[in-house]
Tab-separated table of N, CA, C and O in Angstrom:
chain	number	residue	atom	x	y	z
A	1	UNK	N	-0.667	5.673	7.531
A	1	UNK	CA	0.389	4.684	7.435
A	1	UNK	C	0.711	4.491	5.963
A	1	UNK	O	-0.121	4.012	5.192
A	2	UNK	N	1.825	4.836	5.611
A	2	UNK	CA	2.072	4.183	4.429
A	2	UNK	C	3.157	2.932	4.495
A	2	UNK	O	4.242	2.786	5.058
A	3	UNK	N	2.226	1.999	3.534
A	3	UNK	CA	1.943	0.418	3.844
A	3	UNK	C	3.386	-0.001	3.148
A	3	UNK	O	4.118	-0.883	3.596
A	4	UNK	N	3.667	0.818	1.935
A	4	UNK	CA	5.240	0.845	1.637
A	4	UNK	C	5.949	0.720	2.376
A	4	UNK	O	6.401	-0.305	2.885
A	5	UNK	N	6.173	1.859	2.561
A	5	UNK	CA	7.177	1.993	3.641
A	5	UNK	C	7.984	1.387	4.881
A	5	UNK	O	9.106	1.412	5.386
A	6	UNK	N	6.921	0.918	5.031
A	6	UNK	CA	6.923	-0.839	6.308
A	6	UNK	C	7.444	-1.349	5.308
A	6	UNK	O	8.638	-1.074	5.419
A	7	UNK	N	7.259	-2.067	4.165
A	7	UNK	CA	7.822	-2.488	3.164
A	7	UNK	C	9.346	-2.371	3.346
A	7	UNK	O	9.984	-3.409	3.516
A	8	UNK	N	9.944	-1.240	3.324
A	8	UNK	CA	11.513	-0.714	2.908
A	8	UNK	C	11.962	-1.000	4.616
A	8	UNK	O	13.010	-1.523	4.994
A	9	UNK	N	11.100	-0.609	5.278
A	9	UNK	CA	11.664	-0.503	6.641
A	9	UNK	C	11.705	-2.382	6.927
A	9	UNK	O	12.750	-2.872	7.355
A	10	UNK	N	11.020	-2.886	6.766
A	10	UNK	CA	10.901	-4.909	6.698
A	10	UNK	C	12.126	-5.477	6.244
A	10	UNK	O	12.719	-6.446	6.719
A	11	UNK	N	12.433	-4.780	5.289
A	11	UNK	CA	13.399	-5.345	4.189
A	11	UNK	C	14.539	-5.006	4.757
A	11	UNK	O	15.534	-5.727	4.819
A	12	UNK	N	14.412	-3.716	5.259
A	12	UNK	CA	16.184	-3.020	5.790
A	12	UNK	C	16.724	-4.057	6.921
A	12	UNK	O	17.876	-4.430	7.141
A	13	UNK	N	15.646	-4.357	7.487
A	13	UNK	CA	15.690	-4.862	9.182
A	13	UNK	C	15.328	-3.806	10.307
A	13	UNK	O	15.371	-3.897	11.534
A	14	UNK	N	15.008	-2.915	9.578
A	14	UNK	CA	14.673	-1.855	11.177
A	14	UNK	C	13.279	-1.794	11.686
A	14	UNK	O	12.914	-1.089	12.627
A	15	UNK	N	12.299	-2.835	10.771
A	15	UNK	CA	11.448	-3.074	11.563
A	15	UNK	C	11.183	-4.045	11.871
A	15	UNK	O	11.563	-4.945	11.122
A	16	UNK	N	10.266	-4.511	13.326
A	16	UNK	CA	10.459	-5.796	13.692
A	16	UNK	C	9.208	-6.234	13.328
A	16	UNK	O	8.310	-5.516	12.889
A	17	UNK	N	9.143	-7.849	13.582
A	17	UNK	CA	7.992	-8.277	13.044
A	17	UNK	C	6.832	-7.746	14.045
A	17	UNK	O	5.781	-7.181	13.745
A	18	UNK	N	7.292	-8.065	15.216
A	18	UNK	CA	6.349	-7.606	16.829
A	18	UNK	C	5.830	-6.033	16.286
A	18	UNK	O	4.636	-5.834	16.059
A	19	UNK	N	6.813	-5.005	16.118
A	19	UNK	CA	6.541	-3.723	15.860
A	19	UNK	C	5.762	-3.505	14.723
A	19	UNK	O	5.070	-2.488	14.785
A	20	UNK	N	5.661	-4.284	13.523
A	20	UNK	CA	4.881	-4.182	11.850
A	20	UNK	C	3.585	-4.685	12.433
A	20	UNK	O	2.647	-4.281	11.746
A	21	UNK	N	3.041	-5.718	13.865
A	21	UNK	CA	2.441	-6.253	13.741
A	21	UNK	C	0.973	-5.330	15.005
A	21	UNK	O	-0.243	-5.142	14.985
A	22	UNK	N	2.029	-5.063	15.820
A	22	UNK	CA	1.023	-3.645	16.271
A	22	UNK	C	0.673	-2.953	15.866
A	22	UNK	O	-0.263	-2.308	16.339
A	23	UNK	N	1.331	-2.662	14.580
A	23	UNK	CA	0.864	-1.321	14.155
A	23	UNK	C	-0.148	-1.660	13.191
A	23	UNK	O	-1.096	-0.875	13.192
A	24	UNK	N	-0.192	-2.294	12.640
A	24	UNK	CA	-0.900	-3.085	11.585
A	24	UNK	C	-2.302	-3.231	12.277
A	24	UNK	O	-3.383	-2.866	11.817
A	25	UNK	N	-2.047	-3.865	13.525
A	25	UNK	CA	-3.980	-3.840	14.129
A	25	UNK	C	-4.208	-2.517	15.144
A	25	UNK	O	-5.111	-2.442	15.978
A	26	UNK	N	-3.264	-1.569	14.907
A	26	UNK	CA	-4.127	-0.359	15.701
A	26	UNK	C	-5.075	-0.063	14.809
A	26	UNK	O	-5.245	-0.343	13.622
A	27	UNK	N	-5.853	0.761	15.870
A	27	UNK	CA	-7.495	1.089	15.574
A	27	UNK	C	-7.653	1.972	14.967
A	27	UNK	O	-8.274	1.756	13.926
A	28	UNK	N	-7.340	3.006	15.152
A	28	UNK	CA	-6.991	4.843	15.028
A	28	UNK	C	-6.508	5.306	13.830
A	28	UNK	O	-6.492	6.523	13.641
A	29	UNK	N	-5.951	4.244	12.649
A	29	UNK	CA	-5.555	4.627	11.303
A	29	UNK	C	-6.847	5.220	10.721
A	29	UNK	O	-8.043	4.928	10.717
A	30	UNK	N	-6.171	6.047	10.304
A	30	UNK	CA	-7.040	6.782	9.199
A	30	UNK	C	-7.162	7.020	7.937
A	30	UNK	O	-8.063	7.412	7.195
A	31	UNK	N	-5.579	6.561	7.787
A	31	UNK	CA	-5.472	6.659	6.043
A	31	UNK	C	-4.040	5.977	5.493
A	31	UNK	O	-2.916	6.128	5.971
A	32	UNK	N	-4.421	5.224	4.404
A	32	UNK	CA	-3.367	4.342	4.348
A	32	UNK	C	-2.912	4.378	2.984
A	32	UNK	O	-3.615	3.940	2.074
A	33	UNK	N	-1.683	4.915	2.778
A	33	UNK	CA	-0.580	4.739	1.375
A	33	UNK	C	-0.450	3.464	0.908
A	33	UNK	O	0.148	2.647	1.607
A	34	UNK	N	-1.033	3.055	-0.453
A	34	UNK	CA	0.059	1.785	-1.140
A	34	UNK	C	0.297	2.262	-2.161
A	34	UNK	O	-0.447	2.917	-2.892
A	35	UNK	N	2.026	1.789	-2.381
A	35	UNK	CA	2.210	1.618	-4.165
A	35	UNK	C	3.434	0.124	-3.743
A	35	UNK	O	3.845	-0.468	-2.744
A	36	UNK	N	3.570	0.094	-4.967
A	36	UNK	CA	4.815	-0.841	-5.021
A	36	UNK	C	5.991	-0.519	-4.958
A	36	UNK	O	6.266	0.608	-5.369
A	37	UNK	N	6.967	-1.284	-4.487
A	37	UNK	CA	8.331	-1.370	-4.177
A	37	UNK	C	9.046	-2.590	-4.254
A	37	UNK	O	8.525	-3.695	-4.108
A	38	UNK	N	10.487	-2.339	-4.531
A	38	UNK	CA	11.144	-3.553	-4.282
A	38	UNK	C	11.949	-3.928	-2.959
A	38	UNK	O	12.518	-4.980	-2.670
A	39	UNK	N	11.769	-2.275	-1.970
A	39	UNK	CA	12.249	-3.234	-0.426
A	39	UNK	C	13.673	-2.676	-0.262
A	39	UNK	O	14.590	-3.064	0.462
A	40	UNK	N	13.583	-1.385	-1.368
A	40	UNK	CA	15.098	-0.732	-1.317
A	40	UNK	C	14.834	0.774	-1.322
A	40	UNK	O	15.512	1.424	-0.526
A	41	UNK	N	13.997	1.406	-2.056
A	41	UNK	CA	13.262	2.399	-1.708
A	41	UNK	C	11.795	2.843	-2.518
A	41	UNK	O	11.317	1.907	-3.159
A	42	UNK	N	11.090	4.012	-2.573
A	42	UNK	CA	10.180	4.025	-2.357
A	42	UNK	C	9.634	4.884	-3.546
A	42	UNK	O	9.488	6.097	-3.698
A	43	UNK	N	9.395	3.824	-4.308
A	43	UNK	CA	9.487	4.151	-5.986
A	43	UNK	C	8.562	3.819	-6.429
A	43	UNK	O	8.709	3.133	-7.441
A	44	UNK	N	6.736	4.158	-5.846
A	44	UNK	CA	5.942	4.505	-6.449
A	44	UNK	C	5.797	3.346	-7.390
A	44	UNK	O	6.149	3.945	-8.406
A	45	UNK	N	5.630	2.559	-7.656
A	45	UNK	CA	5.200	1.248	-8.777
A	45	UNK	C	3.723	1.279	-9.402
A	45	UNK	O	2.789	1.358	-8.603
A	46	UNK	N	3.616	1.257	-9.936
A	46	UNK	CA	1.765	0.336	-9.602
A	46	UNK	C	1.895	-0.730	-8.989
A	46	UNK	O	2.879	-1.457	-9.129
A	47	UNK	N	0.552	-1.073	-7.929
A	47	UNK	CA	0.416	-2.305	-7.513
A	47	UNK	C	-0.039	-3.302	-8.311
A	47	UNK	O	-0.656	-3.015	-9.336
A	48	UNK	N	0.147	-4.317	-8.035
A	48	UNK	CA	0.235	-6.030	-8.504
A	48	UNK	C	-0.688	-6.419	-7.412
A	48	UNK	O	-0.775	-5.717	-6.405
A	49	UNK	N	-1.360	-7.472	-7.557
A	49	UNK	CA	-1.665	-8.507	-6.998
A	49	UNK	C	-1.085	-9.010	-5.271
A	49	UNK	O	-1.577	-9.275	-4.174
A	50	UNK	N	0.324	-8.912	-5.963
A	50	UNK	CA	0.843	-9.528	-4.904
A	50	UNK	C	1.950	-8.199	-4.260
A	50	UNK	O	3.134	-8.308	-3.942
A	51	UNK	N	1.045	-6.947	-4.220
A	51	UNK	CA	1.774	-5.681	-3.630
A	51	UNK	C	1.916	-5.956	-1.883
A	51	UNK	O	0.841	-6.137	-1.312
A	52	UNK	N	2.831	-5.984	-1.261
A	52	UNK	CA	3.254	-5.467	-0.200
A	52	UNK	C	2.126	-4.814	0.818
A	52	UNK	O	2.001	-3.597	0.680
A	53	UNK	N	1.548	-5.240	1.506
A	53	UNK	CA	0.212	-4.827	2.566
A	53	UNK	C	-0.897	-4.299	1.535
A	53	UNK	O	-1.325	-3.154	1.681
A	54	UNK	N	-1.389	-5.143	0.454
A	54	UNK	CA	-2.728	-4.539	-0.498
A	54	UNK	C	-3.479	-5.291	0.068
A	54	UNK	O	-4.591	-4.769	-0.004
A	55	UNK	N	-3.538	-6.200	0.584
A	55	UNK	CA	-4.494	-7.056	1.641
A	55	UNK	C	-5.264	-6.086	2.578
A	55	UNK	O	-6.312	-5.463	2.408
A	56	UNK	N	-4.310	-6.170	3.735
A	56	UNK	CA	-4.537	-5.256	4.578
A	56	UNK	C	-5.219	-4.036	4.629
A	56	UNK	O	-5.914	-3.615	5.554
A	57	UNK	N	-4.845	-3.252	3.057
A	57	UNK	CA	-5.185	-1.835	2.995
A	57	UNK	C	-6.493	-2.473	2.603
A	57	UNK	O	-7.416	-1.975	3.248
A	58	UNK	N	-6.928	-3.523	1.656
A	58	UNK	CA	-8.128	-3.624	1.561
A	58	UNK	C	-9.290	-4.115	2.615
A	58	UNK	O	-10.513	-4.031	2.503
A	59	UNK	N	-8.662	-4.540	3.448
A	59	UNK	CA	-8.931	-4.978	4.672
A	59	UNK	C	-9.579	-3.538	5.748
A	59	UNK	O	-10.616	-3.463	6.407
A	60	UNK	N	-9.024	-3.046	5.648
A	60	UNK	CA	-9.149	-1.137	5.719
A	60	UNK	C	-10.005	-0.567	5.274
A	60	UNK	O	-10.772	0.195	5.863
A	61	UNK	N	-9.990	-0.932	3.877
A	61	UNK	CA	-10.898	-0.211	2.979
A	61	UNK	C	-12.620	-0.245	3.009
A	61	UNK	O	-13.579	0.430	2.636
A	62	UNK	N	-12.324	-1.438	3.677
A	62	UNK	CA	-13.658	-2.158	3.820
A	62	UNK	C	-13.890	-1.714	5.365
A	62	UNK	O	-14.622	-2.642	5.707
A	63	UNK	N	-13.760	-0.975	6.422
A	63	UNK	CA	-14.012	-1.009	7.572
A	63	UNK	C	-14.233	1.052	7.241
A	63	UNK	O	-14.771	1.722	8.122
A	64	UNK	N	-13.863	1.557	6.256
A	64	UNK	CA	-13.914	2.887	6.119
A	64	UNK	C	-12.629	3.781	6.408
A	64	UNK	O	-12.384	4.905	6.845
A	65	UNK	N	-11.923	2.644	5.913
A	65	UNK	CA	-10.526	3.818	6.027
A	65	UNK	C	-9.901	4.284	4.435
A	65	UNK	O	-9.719	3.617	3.416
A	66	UNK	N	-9.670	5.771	4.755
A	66	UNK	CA	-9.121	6.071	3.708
A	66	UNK	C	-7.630	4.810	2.908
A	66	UNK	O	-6.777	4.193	3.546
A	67	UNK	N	-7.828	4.833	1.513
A	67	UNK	CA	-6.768	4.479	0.837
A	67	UNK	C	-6.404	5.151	-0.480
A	67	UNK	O	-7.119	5.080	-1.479
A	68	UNK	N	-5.030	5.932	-0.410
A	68	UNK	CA	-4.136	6.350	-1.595
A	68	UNK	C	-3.246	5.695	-1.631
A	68	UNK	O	-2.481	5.117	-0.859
A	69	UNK	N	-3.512	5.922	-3.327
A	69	UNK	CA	-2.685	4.906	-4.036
A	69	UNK	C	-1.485	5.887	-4.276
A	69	UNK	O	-1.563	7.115	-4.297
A	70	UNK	N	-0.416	5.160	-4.445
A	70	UNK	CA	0.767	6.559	-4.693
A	70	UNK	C	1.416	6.014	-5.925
A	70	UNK	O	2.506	6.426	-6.322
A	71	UNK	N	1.030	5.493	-6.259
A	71	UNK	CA	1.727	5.032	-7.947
A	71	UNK	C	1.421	6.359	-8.633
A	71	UNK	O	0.506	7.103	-8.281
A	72	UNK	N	2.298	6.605	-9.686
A	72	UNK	CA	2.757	7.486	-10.321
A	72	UNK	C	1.913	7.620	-11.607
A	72	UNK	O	2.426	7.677	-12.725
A	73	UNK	N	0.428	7.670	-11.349
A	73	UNK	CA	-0.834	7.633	-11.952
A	73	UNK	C	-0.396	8.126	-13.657
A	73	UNK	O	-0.836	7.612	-14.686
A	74	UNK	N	0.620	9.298	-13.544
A	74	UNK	CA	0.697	10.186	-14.918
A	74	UNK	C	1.326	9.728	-15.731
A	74	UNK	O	1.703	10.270	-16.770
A	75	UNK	N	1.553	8.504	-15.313
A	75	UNK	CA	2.761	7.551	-16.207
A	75	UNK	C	1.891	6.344	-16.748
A	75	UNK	O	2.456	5.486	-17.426
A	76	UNK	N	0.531	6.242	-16.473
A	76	UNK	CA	-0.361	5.110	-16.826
A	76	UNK	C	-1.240	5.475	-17.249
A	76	UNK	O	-1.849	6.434	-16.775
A	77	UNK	N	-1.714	4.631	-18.609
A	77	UNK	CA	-2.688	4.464	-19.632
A	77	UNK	C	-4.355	4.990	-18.517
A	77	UNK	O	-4.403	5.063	-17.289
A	78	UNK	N	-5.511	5.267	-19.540
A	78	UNK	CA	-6.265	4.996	-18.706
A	78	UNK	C	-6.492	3.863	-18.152
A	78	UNK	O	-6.381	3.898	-16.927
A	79	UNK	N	-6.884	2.464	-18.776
A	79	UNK	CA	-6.965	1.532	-18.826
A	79	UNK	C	-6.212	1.105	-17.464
A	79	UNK	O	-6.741	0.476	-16.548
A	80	UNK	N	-5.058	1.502	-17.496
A	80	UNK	CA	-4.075	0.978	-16.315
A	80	UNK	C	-4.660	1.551	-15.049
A	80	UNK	O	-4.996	0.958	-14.024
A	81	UNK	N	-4.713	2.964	-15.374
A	81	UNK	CA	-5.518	4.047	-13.534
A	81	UNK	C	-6.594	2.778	-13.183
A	81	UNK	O	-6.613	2.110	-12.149
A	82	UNK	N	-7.277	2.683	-14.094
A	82	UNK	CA	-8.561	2.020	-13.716
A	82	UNK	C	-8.631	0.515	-13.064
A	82	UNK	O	-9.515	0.058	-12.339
A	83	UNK	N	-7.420	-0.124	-13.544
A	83	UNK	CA	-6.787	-1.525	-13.189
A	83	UNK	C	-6.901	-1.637	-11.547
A	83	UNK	O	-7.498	-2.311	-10.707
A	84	UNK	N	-5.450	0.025	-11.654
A	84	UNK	CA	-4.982	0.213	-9.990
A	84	UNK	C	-6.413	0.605	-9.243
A	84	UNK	O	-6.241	0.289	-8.066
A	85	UNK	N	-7.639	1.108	-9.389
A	85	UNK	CA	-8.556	1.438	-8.444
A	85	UNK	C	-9.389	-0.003	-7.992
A	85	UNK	O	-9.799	-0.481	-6.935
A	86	UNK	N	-9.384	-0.429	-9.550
A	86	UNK	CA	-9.957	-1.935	-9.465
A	86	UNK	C	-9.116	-2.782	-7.858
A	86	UNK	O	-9.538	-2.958	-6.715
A	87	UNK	N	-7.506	-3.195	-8.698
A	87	UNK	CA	-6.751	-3.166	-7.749
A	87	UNK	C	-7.459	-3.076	-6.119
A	87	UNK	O	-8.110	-4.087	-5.852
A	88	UNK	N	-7.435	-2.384	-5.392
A	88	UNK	CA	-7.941	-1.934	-4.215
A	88	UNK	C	-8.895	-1.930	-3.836
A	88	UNK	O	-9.227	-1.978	-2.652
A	89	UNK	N	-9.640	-1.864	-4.891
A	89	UNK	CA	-10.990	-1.965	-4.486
A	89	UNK	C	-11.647	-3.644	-4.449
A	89	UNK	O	-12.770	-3.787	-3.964
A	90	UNK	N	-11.032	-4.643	-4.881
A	90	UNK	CA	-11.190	-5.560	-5.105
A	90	UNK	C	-11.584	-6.157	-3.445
A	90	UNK	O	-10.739	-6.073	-2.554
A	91	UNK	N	-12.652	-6.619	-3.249
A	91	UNK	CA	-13.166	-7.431	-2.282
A	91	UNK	C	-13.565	-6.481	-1.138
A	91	UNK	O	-13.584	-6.870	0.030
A	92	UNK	N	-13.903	-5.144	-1.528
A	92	UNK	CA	-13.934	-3.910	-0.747
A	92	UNK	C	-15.760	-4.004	-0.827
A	92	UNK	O	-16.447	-3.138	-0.285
């Protein structure tokens, strides 16, 4: 699942809350995309704090599900990579 993407699809209106919300507690995920977005398309950000399903994925993370990050790693300091793993890993 990439957790974005629900993101762009939330924002457009083509997904529903009922539909974001099944999918969100199926069992069977295996691996889950975050980066940031603004809800228009799918532009790789670093995550923030307050990223778009980083809860969740950590929520995930912690039960043994894969998480990639899709931020655009080659564009950030070390300091920063290390932020974003922090990032995710936070409460994992």
């Amino acid at each position: 699942v990439d957790i974005s993407h629900l993101h762009i699809q939330r924002e457009q209106g083509v997904l529903s809350a009922m539909t974001e919300a099944r999918l969100l507690d199926y069992d069977r995920i295996s691996e889950i995309h975050v980066s940031a977005n603004d809800g228009r398309a799918d532009q790789h950000r670093p995550l923030t704090d307050k990223s778009y399903g980083l809860q969740w994925a950590r929520s995930r993370l912690r039960l043994g599900c894969a998480v990639v990050i899709e931020s655009y790693f080659h564009r950030l300091s070390e300091p920063q990579r290390r932020q974003q793993l922090d990032l995710v890993r936070e409460g994992a």
